[in-house]
Amino acid sequence: PFNFADSLLAVLAQRLVRRLCPHCRTARAASEPEIDALLDDWLQVCPKDDPAFARDAVRADWLERFGRDGRLLTHHSAGCEQCDHSGHKGRAGIHELMIVSRELRQMIQSGERAEALQQRALADGMRTLRQDGIEKVLQGLVSIEEVRATSNA
């Protein structure tokens, strides 16, 4: 672990998901149960005692970055000639990048459990595949079904 931790700079994971067709994509205001489900998915692995991961703080951040007229939107593509009636056209990447900080390096060297390493990485700013995918759902690029099918909880 000591030599490994010294040479490790970062770890990157990526998955490709089908992109919603931009030609037939429609948007509507997301319902409270839909937003709650996204929040549950996004917060599932986050440290419970960190105020940065408070449910209201995450929701406010989403509204600021992805909201329109004070509402979060959900997107759907029914299918058209451009996408051969599939509702999808092209691919988008979802990513998870863990930069190895000094604290994380020390934890690796001391043999900490994977869960503790993940909690430290999240506190340092890492987003999981699922979290990055949810942000792309809120942007209207992909569907939550695609994100759930390709990322672990």
PDB file of C-alpha atoms in Angstrom:
ATOM      1  CA  PRO A   1       0.000   0.000   0.000  1.00  0.00           C
ATOM      2  CA  PHE A   2       2.818   2.446   0.741  1.00  0.00           C
ATOM      3  CA  ASN A   3       4.470   2.286  -2.702  1.00  0.00           C
ATOM      4  CA  PHE A   4       1.097   2.147  -4.443  1.00  0.00           C
ATOM      5  CA  ALA A   5      -0.248   5.205  -2.615  1.00  0.00           C
ATOM      6  CA  ASP A   6       2.905   7.175  -3.386  1.00  0.00           C
ATOM      7  CA  SER A   7       2.578   6.627  -7.126  1.00  0.00           C
ATOM      8  CA  LEU A   8      -1.211   6.993  -7.407  1.00  0.00           C
ATOM      9  CA  LEU A   9      -2.349  10.414  -8.614  1.00  0.00           C
ATOM     10  CA  ALA A  10      -5.962   9.822  -9.655  1.00  0.00           C
ATOM     11  CA  VAL A  11      -8.500   7.181 -10.601  1.00  0.00           C
ATOM     12  CA  LEU A  12     -11.007   7.695 -13.420  1.00  0.00           C
ATOM     13  CA  ALA A  13     -14.058   5.598 -14.237  1.00  0.00           C
ATOM     14  CA  GLN A  14     -16.377   6.275 -17.153  1.00  0.00           C
ATOM     15  CA  ARG A  15     -19.445   4.766 -18.778  1.00  0.00           C
ATOM     16  CA  LEU A  16     -21.224   5.628 -21.991  1.00  0.00           C
ATOM     17  CA  VAL A  17     -24.988   6.088 -21.878  1.00  0.00           C
ATOM     18  CA  ARG A  18     -27.478   6.754 -24.640  1.00  0.00           C
ATOM     19  CA  ARG A  19     -28.162  10.452 -25.125  1.00  0.00           C
ATOM     20  CA  LEU A  20     -31.740  11.731 -25.400  1.00  0.00           C
ATOM     21  CA  CYS A  21     -32.566  12.797 -28.960  1.00  0.00           C
ATOM     22  CA  PRO A  22     -32.333  16.612 -29.104  1.00  0.00           C
ATOM     23  CA  HIS A  23     -34.875  16.763 -31.944  1.00  0.00           C
ATOM     24  CA  CYS A  24     -37.793  15.192 -30.067  1.00  0.00           C
ATOM     25  CA  ARG A  25     -36.769  15.922 -26.457  1.00  0.00           C
ATOM     26  CA  THR A  26     -39.464  17.596 -24.403  1.00  0.00           C
ATOM     27  CA  ALA A  27     -39.283  19.054 -20.904  1.00  0.00           C
ATOM     28  CA  ARG A  28     -41.754  19.478 -18.084  1.00  0.00           C
ATOM     29  CA  ALA A  29     -41.502  20.530 -14.462  1.00  0.00           C
ATOM     30  CA  ALA A  30     -40.284  17.668 -12.289  1.00  0.00           C
ATOM     31  CA  SER A  31     -42.691  16.476  -9.604  1.00  0.00           C
ATOM     32  CA  GLU A  32     -41.713  16.381  -5.939  1.00  0.00           C
ATOM     33  CA  PRO A  33     -41.522  12.543  -5.900  1.00  0.00           C
ATOM     34  CA  GLU A  34     -39.201  12.641  -8.959  1.00  0.00           C
ATOM     35  CA  ILE A  35     -36.925  15.208  -7.297  1.00  0.00           C
ATOM     36  CA  ASP A  36     -36.954  13.227  -4.041  1.00  0.00           C
ATOM     37  CA  ALA A  37     -35.947  10.049  -5.912  1.00  0.00           C
ATOM     38  CA  LEU A  38     -33.044  11.882  -7.577  1.00  0.00           C
ATOM     39  CA  LEU A  39     -31.946  13.321  -4.237  1.00  0.00           C
ATOM     40  CA  ASP A  40     -32.118   9.869  -2.616  1.00  0.00           C
ATOM     41  CA  ASP A  41     -29.946   8.421  -5.404  1.00  0.00           C
ATOM     42  CA  TRP A  42     -27.470  11.323  -5.311  1.00  0.00           C
ATOM     43  CA  LEU A  43     -27.101  11.365  -1.511  1.00  0.00           C
ATOM     44  CA  GLN A  44     -27.001   7.592  -0.991  1.00  0.00           C
ATOM     45  CA  VAL A  45     -23.205   7.354  -0.597  1.00  0.00           C
ATOM     46  CA  CYS A  46     -22.539  10.820   0.857  1.00  0.00           C
ATOM     47  CA  PRO A  47     -21.267  11.445   4.383  1.00  0.00           C
ATOM     48  CA  LYS A  48     -24.340  11.981   6.564  1.00  0.00           C
ATOM     49  CA  ASP A  49     -22.745  14.536   8.912  1.00  0.00           C
ATOM     50  CA  ASP A  50     -21.289  16.885   6.257  1.00  0.00           C
ATOM     51  CA  PRO A  51     -23.412  20.046   5.760  1.00  0.00           C
ATOM     52  CA  ALA A  52     -22.292  20.220   2.109  1.00  0.00           C
ATOM     53  CA  PHE A  53     -24.373  17.075   1.563  1.00  0.00           C
ATOM     54  CA  ALA A  54     -27.512  18.271   3.316  1.00  0.00           C
ATOM     55  CA  ARG A  55     -30.603  17.533   1.228  1.00  0.00           C
ATOM     56  CA  ASP A  56     -31.659  21.200   1.079  1.00  0.00           C
ATOM     57  CA  ALA A  57     -28.140  22.342   0.116  1.00  0.00           C
ATOM     58  CA  VAL A  58     -27.948  19.870  -2.770  1.00  0.00           C
ATOM     59  CA  ARG A  59     -31.422  20.804  -3.991  1.00  0.00           C
ATOM     60  CA  ALA A  60     -30.584  24.529  -3.844  1.00  0.00           C
ATOM     61  CA  ASP A  61     -27.384  23.883  -5.812  1.00  0.00           C
ATOM     62  CA  TRP A  62     -29.364  21.979  -8.455  1.00  0.00           C
ATOM     63  CA  LEU A  63     -31.906  24.794  -8.730  1.00  0.00           C
ATOM     64  CA  GLU A  64     -29.150  27.337  -9.180  1.00  0.00           C
ATOM     65  CA  ARG A  65     -27.251  25.332 -11.803  1.00  0.00           C
ATOM     66  CA  PHE A  66     -30.012  23.460 -13.665  1.00  0.00           C
ATOM     67  CA  GLY A  67     -33.299  25.141 -12.760  1.00  0.00           C
ATOM     68  CA  ARG A  68     -35.444  27.197 -15.088  1.00  0.00           C
ATOM     69  CA  ASP A  69     -37.862  29.709 -13.631  1.00  0.00           C
ATOM     70  CA  GLY A  70     -37.209  28.292 -10.163  1.00  0.00           C
ATOM     71  CA  ARG A  71     -38.106  24.699 -11.159  1.00  0.00           C
ATOM     72  CA  LEU A  72     -36.167  21.573 -11.971  1.00  0.00           C
ATOM     73  CA  LEU A  73     -37.152  19.898 -15.215  1.00  0.00           C
ATOM     74  CA  THR A  74     -37.476  16.327 -16.343  1.00  0.00           C
ATOM     75  CA  HIS A  75     -36.875  15.419 -19.970  1.00  0.00           C
ATOM     76  CA  HIS A  76     -38.251  12.775 -22.285  1.00  0.00           C
ATOM     77  CA  SER A  77     -37.722  11.872 -25.938  1.00  0.00           C
ATOM     78  CA  ALA A  78     -40.666  10.069 -27.519  1.00  0.00           C
ATOM     79  CA  GLY A  79     -38.918   9.313 -30.808  1.00  0.00           C
ATOM     80  CA  CYS A  80     -38.836  10.924 -34.233  1.00  0.00           C
ATOM     81  CA  GLU A  81     -37.465  10.416 -37.742  1.00  0.00           C
ATOM     82  CA  GLN A  82     -34.064  11.795 -36.665  1.00  0.00           C
ATOM     83  CA  CYS A  83     -33.575   9.049 -34.042  1.00  0.00           C
ATOM     84  CA  ASP A  84     -35.439   6.251 -35.861  1.00  0.00           C
ATOM     85  CA  HIS A  85     -38.198   6.548 -33.240  1.00  0.00           C
ATOM     86  CA  SER A  86     -35.890   5.305 -30.474  1.00  0.00           C
ATOM     87  CA  GLY A  87     -35.768   8.537 -28.438  1.00  0.00           C
ATOM     88  CA  HIS A  88     -31.959   8.317 -28.340  1.00  0.00           C
ATOM     89  CA  LYS A  89     -29.266   9.746 -30.578  1.00  0.00           C
ATOM     90  CA  GLY A  90     -25.593   9.388 -29.786  1.00  0.00           C
ATOM     91  CA  ARG A  91     -23.812   8.738 -26.524  1.00  0.00           C
ATOM     92  CA  ALA A  92     -22.750  10.785 -23.519  1.00  0.00           C
ATOM     93  CA  GLY A  93     -20.129   9.924 -20.935  1.00  0.00           C
ATOM     94  CA  ILE A  94     -20.661   9.813 -17.217  1.00  0.00           C
ATOM     95  CA  HIS A  95     -17.482  10.068 -15.182  1.00  0.00           C
ATOM     96  CA  GLU A  96     -16.071   9.551 -11.715  1.00  0.00           C
ATOM     97  CA  LEU A  97     -12.714  11.162 -11.010  1.00  0.00           C
ATOM     98  CA  MET A  98     -10.972  10.630  -7.698  1.00  0.00           C
ATOM     99  CA  ILE A  99      -7.944  12.882  -7.197  1.00  0.00           C
ATOM    100  CA  VAL A 100      -5.644  11.477  -4.522  1.00  0.00           C
ATOM    101  CA  SER A 101      -5.226  14.126  -1.844  1.00  0.00           C
ATOM    102  CA  ARG A 102      -2.667  14.022   0.942  1.00  0.00           C
ATOM    103  CA  GLU A 103      -5.313  12.716   3.381  1.00  0.00           C
ATOM    104  CA  LEU A 104      -6.479  10.059   0.928  1.00  0.00           C
ATOM    105  CA  ARG A 105      -2.885   8.957   0.301  1.00  0.00           C
ATOM    106  CA  GLN A 106      -2.325   8.537   4.050  1.00  0.00           C
ATOM    107  CA  MET A 107      -5.531   6.509   4.338  1.00  0.00           C
ATOM    108  CA  ILE A 108      -4.431   4.196   1.508  1.00  0.00           C
ATOM    109  CA  GLN A 109      -1.028   3.738   3.125  1.00  0.00           C
ATOM    110  CA  SER A 110      -2.612   2.809   6.444  1.00  0.00           C
ATOM    111  CA  GLY A 111      -4.936   0.257   4.798  1.00  0.00           C
ATOM    112  CA  GLU A 112      -8.286   1.987   5.375  1.00  0.00           C
ATOM    113  CA  ARG A 113     -11.456   0.297   4.121  1.00  0.00           C
ATOM    114  CA  ALA A 114     -12.886   1.216   0.701  1.00  0.00           C
ATOM    115  CA  GLU A 115     -15.937   2.876   2.278  1.00  0.00           C
ATOM    116  CA  ALA A 116     -13.731   5.238   4.308  1.00  0.00           C
ATOM    117  CA  LEU A 117     -11.700   6.074   1.203  1.00  0.00           C
ATOM    118  CA  GLN A 118     -14.890   6.851  -0.713  1.00  0.00           C
ATOM    119  CA  GLN A 119     -16.200   9.091   2.080  1.00  0.00           C
ATOM    120  CA  ARG A 120     -12.903  11.025   2.120  1.00  0.00           C
ATOM    121  CA  ALA A 121     -12.898  11.344  -1.688  1.00  0.00           C
ATOM    122  CA  LEU A 122     -16.500  12.629  -1.654  1.00  0.00           C
ATOM    123  CA  ALA A 123     -15.586  15.173   1.009  1.00  0.00           C
ATOM    124  CA  ASP A 124     -12.646  16.209  -1.206  1.00  0.00           C
ATOM    125  CA  GLY A 125     -15.015  16.899  -4.118  1.00  0.00           C
ATOM    126  CA  MET A 126     -15.313  13.634  -6.020  1.00  0.00           C
ATOM    127  CA  ARG A 127     -18.645  12.826  -7.701  1.00  0.00           C
ATOM    128  CA  THR A 128     -19.622   9.209  -8.263  1.00  0.00           C
ATOM    129  CA  LEU A 129     -20.741   7.866 -11.643  1.00  0.00           C
ATOM    130  CA  ARG A 130     -24.334   7.977 -10.396  1.00  0.00           C
ATOM    131  CA  GLN A 131     -23.999  11.578  -9.192  1.00  0.00           C
ATOM    132  CA  ASP A 132     -22.460  12.756 -12.468  1.00  0.00           C
ATOM    133  CA  GLY A 133     -25.202  10.921 -14.349  1.00  0.00           C
ATOM    134  CA  ILE A 134     -27.922  12.582 -12.272  1.00  0.00           C
ATOM    135  CA  GLU A 135     -26.454  15.972 -13.109  1.00  0.00           C
ATOM    136  CA  LYS A 136     -26.635  15.051 -16.793  1.00  0.00           C
ATOM    137  CA  VAL A 137     -30.274  13.989 -16.248  1.00  0.00           C
ATOM    138  CA  LEU A 138     -30.992  17.436 -14.790  1.00  0.00           C
ATOM    139  CA  GLN A 139     -29.297  19.006 -17.832  1.00  0.00           C
ATOM    140  CA  GLY A 140     -31.606  17.024 -20.121  1.00  0.00           C
ATOM    141  CA  LEU A 141     -28.835  15.038 -21.802  1.00  0.00           C
ATOM    142  CA  VAL A 142     -29.719  11.517 -20.651  1.00  0.00           C
ATOM    143  CA  SER A 143     -32.504   9.645 -18.877  1.00  0.00           C
ATOM    144  CA  ILE A 144     -32.350   8.447 -15.280  1.00  0.00           C
ATOM    145  CA  GLU A 145     -33.065   4.905 -16.510  1.00  0.00           C
ATOM    146  CA  GLU A 146     -29.830   4.965 -18.544  1.00  0.00           C
ATOM    147  CA  VAL A 147     -27.862   6.285 -15.568  1.00  0.00           C
ATOM    148  CA  ARG A 148     -29.265   3.668 -13.180  1.00  0.00           C
ATOM    149  CA  ALA A 149     -28.577   0.879 -15.659  1.00  0.00           C
ATOM    150  CA  THR A 150     -24.908   1.782 -16.079  1.00  0.00           C
ATOM    151  CA  SER A 151     -23.821   3.005 -12.635  1.00  0.00           C
ATOM    152  CA  ASN A 152     -23.726   1.183  -9.336  1.00  0.00           C
ATOM    153  CA  ALA A 153     -25.692   2.623  -6.453  1.00  0.00           C
TER     154      ALA A 153
END
